[in-house]
């Protein structure tokens, strides 16, 4: 998709031997960065958490060093300006940033007010203000929502309003910091489409920071810059990069079809254009992939345990006549690790609130170990069913790790001696025992996630419900959290339900999934069958796995079995590495 202006003129962004160290840190976060971005290019920057991706964004938009002080060396030029000299306000005329947490960007009480905010600050004439708001709302597809409050919007709609809020200033550069982290697969796909269209039609220069590489590559990008430990270790076209092992070695997930072709013993060539499975030349790899499929045997396993949880004909409405859940029925066996999936607003979180007792069903019943749990209070249910929210910051209320993990026991009047024993045991299981006397503030996001899980585990629950356990995590931290949960499932026999938008998580770590769409149960099947069923994927706004497309292009008649063997093969590899 190389823009005609990309190869001519001076770069619109240029880092020259640029380094930066935050004031509070001993080591530089960015080390000798050399990066050129030309007008009209779309660049993806990826790499493990903490490698410096977001710091690059903060340098470009002027937050560094004005709001985030530190030591800089080398040169940085953005639109011919030095961000250090221009400051945040000066750079805002040229650079627009869309944050991962879109809620943190809203100013107005309605969509129209939010889009008009910067124009009002510039004292634009009212006629011009209305014209620009209408124009931008049309570009981002929100012209019918101008009177809506931001709180009434879905995740994808909020993302669109955030884009509109920066487009209204007619900036030259758009920065997207993990735009897909909190979106369901279909909404993420729509977002990638919109970013691509804005880049092409509005002649914008776009930089995307994202872990979900395969999802971003749904539309072309000009280059991918891979970062690790503060350095750019690769800056290549997608076709070149996907033929190397740089992503896997850095801890970034490759597209699944690329990994599958490599499992078959193939060396992928750039001239076969692996950026998209739809347009990739599969012919040189077809036979090896078919042979790998035929030779890979995965043992079948069945869970015949008694039911831990039974949902029977459950319905619920927040407002009478507007059902959020309608006649939902499914069961969960003891020791199962199961996914609950569906688009934003499908009723997944409402279902978990009903199970935990935060809400009461209008109809139907919920059984725990065969007993109706309706008579149990929230406190009584909390001793058997633990709920871990998406953000650990929503759950943590004590400054020290041991205090936080022992809080649930303390409020129940358990003796200090028993609290200490149980807390230390759980912290050991969670790999946090050496940090037991640390302040929570000293932990990374992934470690805080473990603390929130530990605070539930210390209650010895039978069932653990997790809301988006891996949102915003790079592949290494994602794997760390999921392997930890798998260990709890295997070693402790814990029954785990995961509410997730992550189709990779569903495929890799669960043997069964229930799909909700418009408040109804659409499917209850294996992840492989769900993600190779185009009708189900479309209705539930899921993303059909690229393994399905690879199987089709290789002439494999059983795409769901191909997916099963790929997942089983990956699991065996992980177990062998433990």
Short mmCIF file of N, CA, C and O in Angstrom, two decimals, residues 89-136:
data_model
loop_
_atom_site.label_atom_id
_atom_site.label_comp_id
_atom_site.label_asym_id
_atom_site.label_seq_id
_atom_site.Cartn_x
_atom_site.Cartn_y
_atom_site.Cartn_z
N UNK A 89 1.24 21.22 23.51
CA UNK A 89 0.28 22.01 22.74
C UNK A 89 0.74 22.18 21.30
O UNK A 89 -0.04 22.01 20.35
N UNK A 90 2.02 22.50 21.12
CA UNK A 90 2.54 22.68 19.77
C UNK A 90 2.42 21.42 18.93
O UNK A 90 2.05 21.47 17.75
N UNK A 91 2.71 20.26 19.55
CA UNK A 91 2.64 19.00 18.80
C UNK A 91 1.20 18.58 18.53
O UNK A 91 0.93 17.86 17.57
N UNK A 92 0.26 19.00 19.39
CA UNK A 92 -1.14 18.61 19.20
C UNK A 92 -1.71 19.17 17.90
O UNK A 92 -2.75 18.71 17.42
N UNK A 93 -1.05 20.21 17.32
CA UNK A 93 -1.48 20.76 16.03
C UNK A 93 -1.15 19.80 14.88
O UNK A 93 -1.68 19.93 13.79
N UNK A 94 -0.23 18.90 15.13
CA UNK A 94 0.26 18.02 14.07
C UNK A 94 0.03 16.54 14.35
O UNK A 94 -0.03 15.74 13.42
N UNK A 95 -0.09 16.17 15.63
CA UNK A 95 -0.15 14.76 16.03
C UNK A 95 -1.39 14.50 16.87
O UNK A 95 -1.64 15.22 17.85
N UNK A 96 -2.16 13.49 16.50
CA UNK A 96 -3.31 13.07 17.30
C UNK A 96 -3.08 11.68 17.86
O UNK A 96 -2.59 10.80 17.14
N UNK A 97 -3.42 11.47 19.13
CA UNK A 97 -3.18 10.19 19.79
C UNK A 97 -4.49 9.57 20.24
O UNK A 97 -5.29 10.23 20.90
N UNK A 98 -4.72 8.30 19.88
CA UNK A 98 -5.88 7.55 20.34
C UNK A 98 -5.37 6.51 21.35
O UNK A 98 -4.60 5.62 20.99
N UNK A 99 -5.80 6.65 22.60
CA UNK A 99 -5.30 5.80 23.67
C UNK A 99 -5.99 4.45 23.70
O UNK A 99 -7.09 4.28 23.16
N UNK A 100 -5.36 3.49 24.39
CA UNK A 100 -5.96 2.17 24.59
C UNK A 100 -7.25 2.28 25.38
O UNK A 100 -8.26 1.67 25.06
N UNK A 101 -7.24 3.09 26.45
CA UNK A 101 -8.42 3.31 27.29
C UNK A 101 -9.16 4.52 26.76
O UNK A 101 -8.87 5.66 27.11
N UNK A 102 -10.14 4.28 25.87
CA UNK A 102 -10.85 5.39 25.24
C UNK A 102 -11.64 6.21 26.26
O UNK A 102 -11.86 7.40 26.06
N UNK A 103 -12.08 5.58 27.36
CA UNK A 103 -12.85 6.33 28.37
C UNK A 103 -12.03 7.50 28.91
O UNK A 103 -12.59 8.52 29.32
N UNK A 104 -10.71 7.35 28.93
CA UNK A 104 -9.84 8.40 29.45
C UNK A 104 -9.71 9.60 28.53
O UNK A 104 -9.09 10.60 28.89
N UNK A 105 -10.31 9.54 27.33
CA UNK A 105 -10.18 10.64 26.37
C UNK A 105 -11.45 11.48 26.25
O UNK A 105 -11.43 12.52 25.59
N UNK A 106 -12.55 11.04 26.85
CA UNK A 106 -13.80 11.76 26.66
C UNK A 106 -13.86 13.01 27.54
O UNK A 106 -13.50 12.99 28.72
N UNK A 107 -14.35 14.10 26.94
CA UNK A 107 -14.49 15.38 27.62
C UNK A 107 -15.96 15.80 27.68
O UNK A 107 -16.47 16.22 28.71
N UNK A 108 -16.67 15.68 26.54
CA UNK A 108 -18.04 16.18 26.43
C UNK A 108 -19.08 15.23 26.99
O UNK A 108 -18.82 14.05 27.23
N UNK A 109 -20.29 15.75 27.18
CA UNK A 109 -21.41 14.95 27.68
C UNK A 109 -22.09 14.18 26.56
O UNK A 109 -22.84 13.24 26.81
N UNK A 110 -21.87 14.62 25.31
CA UNK A 110 -22.40 13.91 24.16
C UNK A 110 -21.28 13.72 23.14
O UNK A 110 -20.22 14.35 23.24
N UNK A 111 -21.53 12.88 22.15
CA UNK A 111 -20.55 12.65 21.09
C UNK A 111 -20.24 13.96 20.37
O UNK A 111 -19.08 14.29 20.11
N UNK A 112 -21.27 14.73 20.05
CA UNK A 112 -21.08 16.00 19.34
C UNK A 112 -20.21 16.96 20.16
O UNK A 112 -19.29 17.60 19.63
N UNK A 113 -20.49 17.06 21.46
CA UNK A 113 -19.69 17.94 22.32
C UNK A 113 -18.24 17.49 22.36
O UNK A 113 -17.32 18.32 22.37
N UNK A 114 -18.04 16.19 22.40
CA UNK A 114 -16.68 15.67 22.48
C UNK A 114 -15.91 15.98 21.20
O UNK A 114 -14.75 16.40 21.25
N UNK A 115 -16.55 15.78 20.06
CA UNK A 115 -15.90 16.06 18.78
C UNK A 115 -15.60 17.55 18.62
O UNK A 115 -14.61 17.94 18.00
N UNK A 116 -16.45 18.39 19.21
CA UNK A 116 -16.31 19.84 19.05
C UNK A 116 -15.35 20.48 20.05
O UNK A 116 -15.03 21.66 19.93
N UNK A 117 -14.84 19.70 21.01
CA UNK A 117 -14.11 20.28 22.13
C UNK A 117 -12.92 21.12 21.68
O UNK A 117 -12.78 22.29 22.08
N UNK A 118 -12.04 20.58 20.85
CA UNK A 118 -10.84 21.33 20.46
C UNK A 118 -11.21 22.52 19.57
O UNK A 118 -10.54 23.57 19.61
N UNK A 119 -12.28 22.39 18.78
CA UNK A 119 -12.71 23.50 17.93
C UNK A 119 -13.22 24.65 18.79
O UNK A 119 -12.96 25.83 18.49
N UNK A 120 -13.93 24.33 19.86
CA UNK A 120 -14.40 25.38 20.78
C UNK A 120 -13.22 26.07 21.46
O UNK A 120 -13.22 27.29 21.66
N UNK A 121 -12.22 25.27 21.82
CA UNK A 121 -11.02 25.86 22.43
C UNK A 121 -10.32 26.83 21.48
O UNK A 121 -9.71 27.80 21.92
N UNK A 122 -10.41 26.55 20.18
CA UNK A 122 -9.79 27.43 19.17
C UNK A 122 -10.71 28.59 18.79
O UNK A 122 -10.37 29.39 17.90
N UNK A 123 -11.88 28.67 19.43
CA UNK A 123 -12.84 29.75 19.18
C UNK A 123 -13.28 29.79 17.71
O UNK A 123 -13.40 30.86 17.11
N UNK A 124 -13.52 28.59 17.17
CA UNK A 124 -13.97 28.51 15.78
C UNK A 124 -15.40 29.06 15.67
O UNK A 124 -16.22 28.88 16.57
N UNK A 125 -15.73 29.71 14.54
CA UNK A 125 -17.11 30.16 14.34
C UNK A 125 -18.08 28.98 14.40
O UNK A 125 -17.74 27.87 13.97
N UNK A 126 -19.27 29.22 14.91
CA UNK A 126 -20.22 28.13 15.13
C UNK A 126 -20.56 27.39 13.84
O UNK A 126 -20.65 26.16 13.82
N UNK A 127 -20.69 28.14 12.75
CA UNK A 127 -21.03 27.51 11.48
C UNK A 127 -19.93 26.53 11.05
O UNK A 127 -20.19 25.41 10.61
N UNK A 128 -18.65 26.96 11.21
CA UNK A 128 -17.52 26.11 10.86
C UNK A 128 -17.44 24.90 11.81
O UNK A 128 -17.12 23.79 11.39
N UNK A 129 -17.76 25.14 13.09
CA UNK A 129 -17.73 24.07 14.08
C UNK A 129 -18.71 22.96 13.72
O UNK A 129 -18.36 21.78 13.71
N UNK A 130 -19.95 23.34 13.40
CA UNK A 130 -20.96 22.35 13.03
C UNK A 130 -20.55 21.59 11.76
O UNK A 130 -20.73 20.37 11.66
N UNK A 131 -19.96 22.32 10.80
CA UNK A 131 -19.56 21.70 9.54
C UNK A 131 -18.49 20.64 9.79
O UNK A 131 -18.57 19.52 9.28
N UNK A 132 -17.49 21.00 10.59
CA UNK A 132 -16.38 20.06 10.84
C UNK A 132 -16.83 18.85 11.66
O UNK A 132 -16.40 17.73 11.40
N UNK A 133 -17.68 19.07 12.65
CA UNK A 133 -18.18 17.96 13.46
C UNK A 133 -18.97 16.99 12.59
O UNK A 133 -18.79 15.77 12.67
N UNK A 134 -19.84 17.51 11.74
CA UNK A 134 -20.62 16.65 10.84
C UNK A 134 -19.71 15.88 9.87
O UNK A 134 -19.92 14.69 9.61
N UNK A 135 -18.69 16.57 9.37
CA UNK A 135 -17.77 15.94 8.41
C UNK A 135 -17.00 14.79 9.06
O UNK A 135 -16.92 13.69 8.51
N UNK A 136 -16.47 15.04 10.26
CA UNK A 136 -15.67 14.02 10.95
C UNK A 136 -16.56 12.87 11.41
O UNK A 136 -16.18 11.70 11.33
#
